Tab-separated table of C-alpha atoms in Angstrom:
chain	number	residue	atom	x	y	z
A	406	MET	CA	-106.613	1.746	44.655
A	407	MET	CA	-106.498	-2.328	43.864
A	408	VAL	CA	-103.422	-2.358	46.697
A	409	SER	CA	-104.992	-0.696	49.092
A	410	GLU	CA	-108.543	-2.207	49.260
A	411	ALA	CA	-107.736	-5.905	48.506
A	412	PRO	CA	-107.350	-6.961	51.910
A	413	ASP	CA	-110.789	-5.449	52.940
A	414	ALA	CA	-111.974	-7.137	49.466
A	415	ILE	CA	-110.415	-10.813	49.969
A	416	TYR	CA	-112.115	-10.912	53.583
A	417	GLU	CA	-115.206	-9.872	52.347
A	418	LEU	CA	-115.003	-12.456	49.162
A	419	GLU	CA	-114.282	-15.056	52.515
A	420	HIS	CA	-117.093	-14.317	54.143
A	421	MET	CA	-119.087	-14.248	51.094
A	422	GLU	CA	-118.378	-18.511	51.178
A	423	PHE	CA	-115.956	-17.860	48.633
A	424	ARG	CA	-115.425	-21.281	46.763
A	425	SER	CA	-111.480	-21.932	46.947
A	426	ALA	CA	-109.255	-24.605	45.421
A	427	GLU	CA	-110.586	-27.079	47.961
A	428	LEU	CA	-114.542	-26.951	48.034
A	429	LYS	CA	-114.440	-28.228	51.183
A	430	LYS	CA	-113.170	-25.530	53.116
A	431	GLU	CA	-115.347	-22.552	52.011
A	432	LYS	CA	-112.102	-20.020	53.401
A	433	LEU	CA	-109.842	-18.568	50.966
A	434	LEU	CA	-106.194	-20.250	50.624
A	435	SER	CA	-102.980	-18.582	50.712
A	436	ALA	CA	-100.560	-20.211	48.229
A	437	SER	CA	-97.864	-22.521	49.713
A	438	SER	CA	-94.342	-22.826	48.117
A	439	ALA	CA	-94.724	-25.529	46.391
A	440	ASP	CA	-96.963	-23.685	43.869
A	441	ILE	CA	-95.456	-20.691	43.213
A	442	GLN	CA	-91.806	-19.437	43.389
A	443	LYS	CA	-89.545	-17.384	42.140
A	444	LYS	CA	-86.112	-17.995	40.913
A	445	LEU	CA	-83.318	-16.312	42.833
A	446	SER	CA	-79.877	-15.355	42.166
A	447	LYS	CA	-77.444	-13.854	44.405
A	448	ASN	CA	-73.767	-13.280	43.991
A	449	GLY	CA	-74.169	-16.525	41.183
A	450	VAL	CA	-76.249	-18.946	43.574
A	451	SER	CA	-79.330	-19.257	42.732
A	452	LYS	CA	-82.588	-20.542	44.648
A	453	ARG	CA	-86.252	-20.876	44.430
A	454	LYS	CA	-88.410	-18.575	47.068
A	455	PRO	CA	-91.951	-18.879	47.584
A	456	VAL	CA	-93.586	-16.480	46.059
A	457	LEU	CA	-96.845	-15.285	48.390
A	458	ARG	CA	-100.663	-14.955	46.815
A	459	ALA	CA	-103.403	-13.400	48.829
A	460	CYS	CA	-106.084	-16.306	47.034
A	461	TYR	CA	-106.445	-18.622	44.478
A	462	SER	CA	-108.826	-21.301	43.210
A	463	ALA	CA	-106.605	-23.268	40.758
A	464	ASP	CA	-106.262	-21.917	37.858
A	465	ARG	CA	-109.864	-20.787	37.775
A	466	THR	CA	-109.623	-18.093	40.275
A	467	GLY	CA	-111.959	-15.142	38.430
A	468	HIS	CA	-114.623	-17.732	37.721
A	469	VAL	CA	-115.230	-18.710	40.807
A	470	ILE	CA	-115.178	-15.174	42.242
A	471	LEU	CA	-117.830	-14.488	39.559
A	472	HIS	CA	-119.385	-17.693	40.587
A	473	SER	CA	-118.999	-16.793	44.515
A	474	LEU	CA	-120.749	-13.092	43.592
A	475	TYR	CA	-123.266	-14.391	41.335
A	476	GLU	CA	-124.596	-16.360	44.561
A	477	GLN	CA	-124.332	-13.545	46.731
A	478	CYS	CA	-126.977	-11.753	44.803
A	479	VAL	CA	-129.497	-14.926	44.150
A	480	LYS	CA	-129.675	-14.835	47.602
A	481	ARG	CA	-130.853	-10.641	47.457
A	482	HIS	CA	-132.799	-11.471	44.576
A	483	VAL	CA	-130.945	-9.176	42.453
A	484	HIS	CA	-132.732	-9.850	38.843
A	485	PHE	CA	-130.535	-9.939	36.453
A	486	TYR	CA	-131.072	-9.374	32.249
A	487	SER	CA	-128.073	-11.593	30.842
A	488	GLU	CA	-130.191	-11.769	27.116
A	489	TYR	CA	-130.115	-8.034	26.979
A	490	PHE	CA	-127.424	-5.832	24.828
A	491	ILE	CA	-127.102	-2.550	25.604
A	492	LEU	CA	-127.711	0.481	22.764
A	493	SER	CA	-127.438	3.860	24.656
A	494	LEU	CA	-127.691	5.419	28.308
A	495	ILE	CA	-129.733	7.694	28.837
A	496	LYS	CA	-128.883	10.777	30.833
A	497	VAL	CA	-130.821	13.501	32.459
A	498	ASP	CA	-128.964	16.634	33.767
A	499	ASN	CA	-125.505	14.936	32.989
A	500	THR	CA	-126.731	11.897	34.974
A	501	VAL	CA	-126.831	8.661	34.243
A	502	ARG	CA	-130.414	7.661	34.896
A	503	GLY	CA	-131.069	4.716	32.321
A	504	LEU	CA	-130.579	2.459	29.717
A	505	VAL	CA	-132.104	1.625	26.198
A	506	ALA	CA	-131.626	-2.167	25.842
A	507	PHE	CA	-132.499	-4.844	22.727
A	508	ASN	CA	-133.773	-8.113	24.379
A	509	ILE	CA	-131.907	-10.873	22.341
A	510	LYS	CA	-134.900	-13.835	22.613
A	511	ASP	CA	-137.334	-11.689	21.059
A	512	GLY	CA	-135.623	-8.798	19.696
A	513	GLU	CA	-137.797	-5.776	21.376
A	514	ILE	CA	-136.683	-2.746	22.728
A	515	HIS	CA	-136.605	-2.166	26.250
A	516	ILE	CA	-135.912	1.325	28.257
A	517	PHE	CA	-134.782	0.473	31.796
A	518	HIS	CA	-135.210	4.026	34.644
A	519	ALA	CA	-133.094	3.853	37.161
A	520	LYS	CA	-131.272	6.660	40.275
A	521	ALA	CA	-127.935	4.362	39.297
A	522	VAL	CA	-126.511	2.367	36.422
A	523	MET	CA	-124.067	-0.299	37.469
A	524	PHE	CA	-122.239	-1.089	33.659
A	525	GLY	CA	-119.651	-3.698	33.546
A	526	THR	CA	-118.806	-3.628	29.726
A	527	GLY	CA	-116.191	-6.625	29.341
A	528	GLY	CA	-113.287	-5.064	28.099
A	529	TYR	CA	-112.272	-4.189	24.253
A	530	GLY	CA	-110.070	-7.516	23.415
A	531	ARG	CA	-111.733	-8.120	20.483
A	532	ALA	CA	-110.293	-4.890	19.203
A	533	TYR	CA	-106.901	-7.476	18.167
A	534	LYS	CA	-107.067	-9.248	15.261
A	535	VAL	CA	-105.459	-12.355	17.351
A	536	THR	CA	-106.457	-12.522	20.917
A	537	SER	CA	-107.805	-15.680	23.237
A	538	ASN	CA	-110.680	-12.515	25.032
A	539	ALA	CA	-114.237	-13.505	24.160
A	540	TYR	CA	-115.819	-12.571	21.162
A	541	ALA	CA	-118.795	-10.667	23.447
A	542	ASN	CA	-115.219	-8.119	24.520
A	543	SER	CA	-115.310	-5.981	21.296
A	544	GLY	CA	-115.904	-2.450	22.928
A	545	ASP	CA	-119.736	-1.809	22.801
A	546	GLY	CA	-120.008	-0.670	26.265
A	547	VAL	CA	-116.865	1.004	25.935
A	548	ALA	CA	-118.424	3.074	22.603
A	549	ILE	CA	-121.775	3.807	24.693
A	550	ALA	CA	-120.241	4.775	27.812
A	551	PHE	CA	-117.852	7.305	25.518
A	552	ARG	CA	-121.197	8.448	23.389
A	553	ALA	CA	-122.844	9.355	26.751
A	554	GLY	CA	-119.952	11.840	27.078
A	555	ILE	CA	-118.652	9.691	29.923
A	556	PRO	CA	-114.765	10.601	30.246
A	557	LEU	CA	-112.711	7.159	29.533
A	558	GLU	CA	-109.239	6.355	31.317
A	559	ASP	CA	-106.680	4.073	31.309
A	560	MET	CA	-107.380	2.668	27.981
A	561	GLU	CA	-104.243	1.600	27.640
A	562	PHE	CA	-104.816	-1.528	30.336
A	563	VAL	CA	-106.189	-4.147	28.529
A	564	GLN	CA	-106.371	-7.713	28.946
A	565	PHE	CA	-104.817	-10.242	27.240
A	566	HIS	CA	-102.662	-13.622	27.776
A	567	PRO	CA	-98.921	-13.355	27.621
A	568	THR	CA	-98.546	-17.046	26.343
A	569	GLY	CA	-100.623	-16.596	23.410
A	570	LEU	CA	-99.103	-17.828	20.103
A	571	TYR	CA	-99.479	-15.500	17.823
A	572	PRO	CA	-101.107	-15.500	14.923
A	573	LEU	CA	-103.553	-18.390	15.862
A	574	GLY	CA	-103.997	-17.160	19.418
A	575	TYR	CA	-104.009	-20.352	21.385
A	576	LEU	CA	-102.912	-20.411	24.840
A	577	LEU	CA	-99.689	-21.804	25.511
A	578	GLN	CA	-101.557	-23.668	28.290
A	579	ARG	CA	-104.211	-24.947	26.384
A	580	VAL	CA	-101.663	-26.408	24.039
A	581	GLN	CA	-100.020	-28.380	26.984
A	582	GLU	CA	-103.182	-29.546	28.423
A	583	ALA	CA	-104.203	-30.902	24.642
A	584	LYS	CA	-101.011	-32.777	24.066
A	585	GLU	CA	-101.130	-34.033	28.342
A	586	GLU	CA	-105.082	-35.461	27.538
A	587	ARG	CA	-103.702	-37.600	23.954
Protein backbone atom coordinates (compact mmCIF):
# COMPACT_ATOMS: atom_id res chain seq x y z
CA MET A 1 0.00 0.00 0.00
CA MET A 2 2.73 2.48 0.96
CA VAL A 3 4.62 1.95 -2.29
CA SER A 4 1.57 2.03 -4.54
CA GLU A 5 0.03 5.12 -2.89
CA ALA A 6 3.23 7.10 -2.22
CA PRO A 7 3.34 9.01 -5.53
CA ASP A 8 -0.22 10.29 -5.06
CA ALA A 9 0.48 11.25 -1.43
CA ILE A 10 3.61 13.17 -2.41
CA TYR A 11 1.78 14.91 -5.24
CA GLU A 12 -0.95 15.89 -2.75
CA LEU A 13 1.67 17.19 -0.29
CA GLU A 14 3.22 19.29 -3.02
CA HIS A 15 -0.13 20.94 -3.65
CA MET A 16 -0.54 21.60 0.08
CA GLU A 17 2.53 23.84 -0.06
CA PHE A 18 4.78 21.28 1.64
CA ARG A 19 7.74 23.18 3.11
CA SER A 20 10.78 21.53 1.59
CA ALA A 21 14.48 22.01 2.32
CA GLU A 22 14.55 25.19 0.25
CA LEU A 23 11.81 27.15 1.95
CA LYS A 24 11.74 29.73 -0.84
CA LYS A 25 10.49 27.05 -3.23
CA GLU A 26 7.18 25.54 -2.23
CA LYS A 27 7.81 22.36 -4.16
CA LEU A 28 9.03 18.93 -3.22
CA LEU A 29 12.68 18.32 -3.89
CA SER A 30 14.40 15.20 -5.08
CA ALA A 31 17.68 14.37 -3.44
CA SER A 32 20.55 14.97 -5.82
CA SER A 33 23.40 12.51 -6.32
CA ALA A 34 25.52 14.60 -3.98
CA ASP A 35 23.03 14.08 -1.16
CA ILE A 36 22.80 10.31 -0.93
CA GLN A 37 24.88 7.69 -2.63
CA LYS A 38 25.34 3.97 -2.22
CA LYS A 39 28.51 2.08 -2.89
CA LEU A 40 28.27 -0.58 -5.58
CA SER A 41 30.89 -3.20 -6.28
CA LYS A 42 31.06 -5.21 -9.48
CA ASN A 43 33.98 -7.38 -10.51
CA GLY A 44 36.12 -5.84 -7.76
CA VAL A 45 35.49 -2.28 -9.01
CA SER A 46 33.71 0.07 -6.60
CA LYS A 47 31.68 3.06 -7.68
CA ARG A 48 29.07 5.29 -6.10
CA LYS A 49 25.58 5.57 -7.52
CA PRO A 50 22.88 8.09 -6.50
CA VAL A 51 20.01 6.80 -4.41
CA LEU A 52 16.82 8.48 -5.54
CA ARG A 53 14.29 9.64 -2.97
CA ALA A 54 10.83 10.96 -3.60
CA CYS A 55 11.18 14.01 -1.38
CA TYR A 56 13.10 15.34 1.54
CA SER A 57 13.45 18.31 3.80
CA ALA A 58 16.94 18.16 5.22
CA ASP A 59 16.87 15.93 8.31
CA ARG A 60 13.36 16.87 9.34
CA THR A 61 11.02 15.60 6.63
CA GLY A 62 8.48 14.10 9.04
CA HIS A 63 8.43 17.29 11.09
CA VAL A 64 7.86 19.40 7.98
CA ILE A 65 5.07 17.11 6.77
CA LEU A 66 3.43 17.35 10.20
CA HIS A 67 3.51 21.16 10.10
CA SER A 68 2.23 21.28 6.51
CA LEU A 69 -0.71 19.04 7.37
CA TYR A 70 -1.39 21.04 10.55
CA GLU A 71 -1.49 24.27 8.51
CA GLN A 72 -4.06 22.68 6.20
CA CYS A 73 -6.19 21.69 9.20
CA VAL A 74 -6.02 25.22 10.62
CA LYS A 75 -7.11 26.64 7.24
CA ARG A 76 -10.12 24.30 7.38
CA HIS A 77 -10.96 25.20 11.00
CA VAL A 78 -10.25 21.71 12.38
CA HIS A 79 -10.29 21.79 16.18
CA PHE A 80 -7.55 19.89 18.04
CA TYR A 81 -7.78 18.69 21.63
CA SER A 82 -4.05 18.57 22.28
CA GLU A 83 -4.20 18.66 26.07
CA TYR A 84 -6.46 15.63 26.38
CA PHE A 85 -5.49 12.07 27.21
CA ILE A 86 -7.84 9.39 25.88
CA LEU A 87 -9.01 6.91 28.50
CA SER A 88 -11.28 4.68 26.42
CA LEU A 89 -13.21 4.38 23.19
CA ILE A 90 -17.01 4.32 23.14
CA LYS A 91 -18.42 1.47 21.05
CA VAL A 92 -22.05 1.18 20.00
CA ASP A 93 -23.14 -1.88 18.00
CA ASN A 94 -19.49 -2.84 17.46
CA THR A 95 -18.69 0.59 15.95
CA VAL A 96 -16.55 3.26 17.61
CA ARG A 97 -18.85 6.24 18.22
CA GLY A 98 -16.73 8.43 20.48
CA LEU A 99 -14.29 8.48 23.34
CA VAL A 100 -13.76 9.34 26.96
CA ALA A 101 -10.86 11.72 27.62
CA PHE A 102 -9.09 13.37 30.53
CA ASN A 103 -8.35 17.10 30.20
CA ILE A 104 -4.77 17.45 31.43
CA LYS A 105 -5.18 21.20 32.09
CA ASP A 106 -8.14 21.07 34.47
CA GLY A 107 -8.52 17.39 35.40
CA GLU A 108 -12.06 17.13 34.01
CA ILE A 109 -13.35 14.00 32.28
CA HIS A 110 -14.99 14.66 28.89
CA ILE A 111 -17.12 12.47 26.66
CA PHE A 112 -16.88 13.08 22.93
CA HIS A 113 -19.58 11.58 20.69
CA ALA A 114 -18.70 11.24 17.01
CA LYS A 115 -19.77 9.68 13.74
CA ALA A 116 -16.15 8.65 13.19
CA VAL A 117 -12.98 8.60 15.29
CA MET A 118 -9.49 9.01 13.88
CA PHE A 119 -7.11 7.57 16.43
CA GLY A 120 -3.36 8.26 16.09
CA THR A 121 -1.68 6.48 18.99
CA GLY A 122 1.94 7.60 18.64
CA GLY A 123 3.36 4.11 18.89
CA TYR A 124 4.93 2.19 21.75
CA GLY A 125 8.68 2.67 21.42
CA ARG A 126 8.91 3.42 25.16
CA ALA A 127 8.14 -0.24 25.83
CA TYR A 128 11.91 -0.71 25.48
CA LYS A 129 14.24 0.27 28.30
CA VAL A 130 16.73 2.02 25.99
CA THR A 131 15.10 4.19 23.32
CA SER A 132 15.18 7.64 21.79
CA ASN A 133 11.37 7.64 21.43
CA ALA A 134 9.37 10.43 23.04
CA TYR A 135 7.97 9.72 26.51
CA ALA A 136 4.46 9.98 25.07
CA ASN A 137 5.08 6.84 22.96
CA SER A 138 4.07 4.65 25.88
CA GLY A 139 1.74 2.29 24.05
CA ASP A 140 -1.37 3.57 25.85
CA GLY A 141 -3.17 4.19 22.57
CA VAL A 142 -2.48 0.69 21.32
CA ALA A 143 -3.74 -0.72 24.64
CA ILE A 144 -6.92 1.39 24.46
CA ALA A 145 -7.66 0.09 20.96
CA PHE A 146 -6.95 -3.49 22.07
CA ARG A 147 -9.27 -3.18 25.09
CA ALA A 148 -12.00 -1.92 22.74
CA GLY A 149 -11.66 -5.12 20.72
CA ILE A 150 -9.97 -3.53 17.72
CA PRO A 151 -7.64 -6.06 16.11
CA LEU A 152 -3.97 -5.09 16.15
CA GLU A 153 -1.68 -6.00 13.31
CA ASP A 154 1.97 -5.61 12.32
CA MET A 155 2.93 -5.15 15.98
CA GLU A 156 6.51 -6.12 15.13
CA PHE A 157 7.00 -2.80 13.34
CA VAL A 158 8.29 -0.52 16.08
CA GLN A 159 10.02 2.71 15.10
CA PHE A 160 13.55 2.95 16.39
CA HIS A 161 16.69 4.74 15.31
CA PRO A 162 19.34 2.35 14.01
CA THR A 163 22.22 4.53 15.27
CA GLY A 164 21.21 4.47 18.93
CA LEU A 165 24.02 3.73 21.37
CA TYR A 166 23.27 1.03 23.93
CA PRO A 167 22.88 1.36 26.92
CA LEU A 168 22.59 5.17 26.87
CA GLY A 169 20.02 5.64 24.09
CA TYR A 170 21.99 8.50 22.51
CA LEU A 171 21.89 8.80 18.75
CA LEU A 172 25.21 8.81 16.91
CA GLN A 173 24.05 11.74 14.79
CA ARG A 174 23.29 13.83 17.90
CA VAL A 175 26.64 12.91 19.45
CA GLN A 176 28.38 14.09 16.28
CA GLU A 177 26.40 17.35 16.26
CA ALA A 178 27.38 17.98 19.89
CA LYS A 179 31.04 17.43 19.03
CA GLU A 180 30.80 19.86 16.12
CA GLU A 181 29.26 22.54 18.36
CA ARG A 182 32.29 22.50 20.70
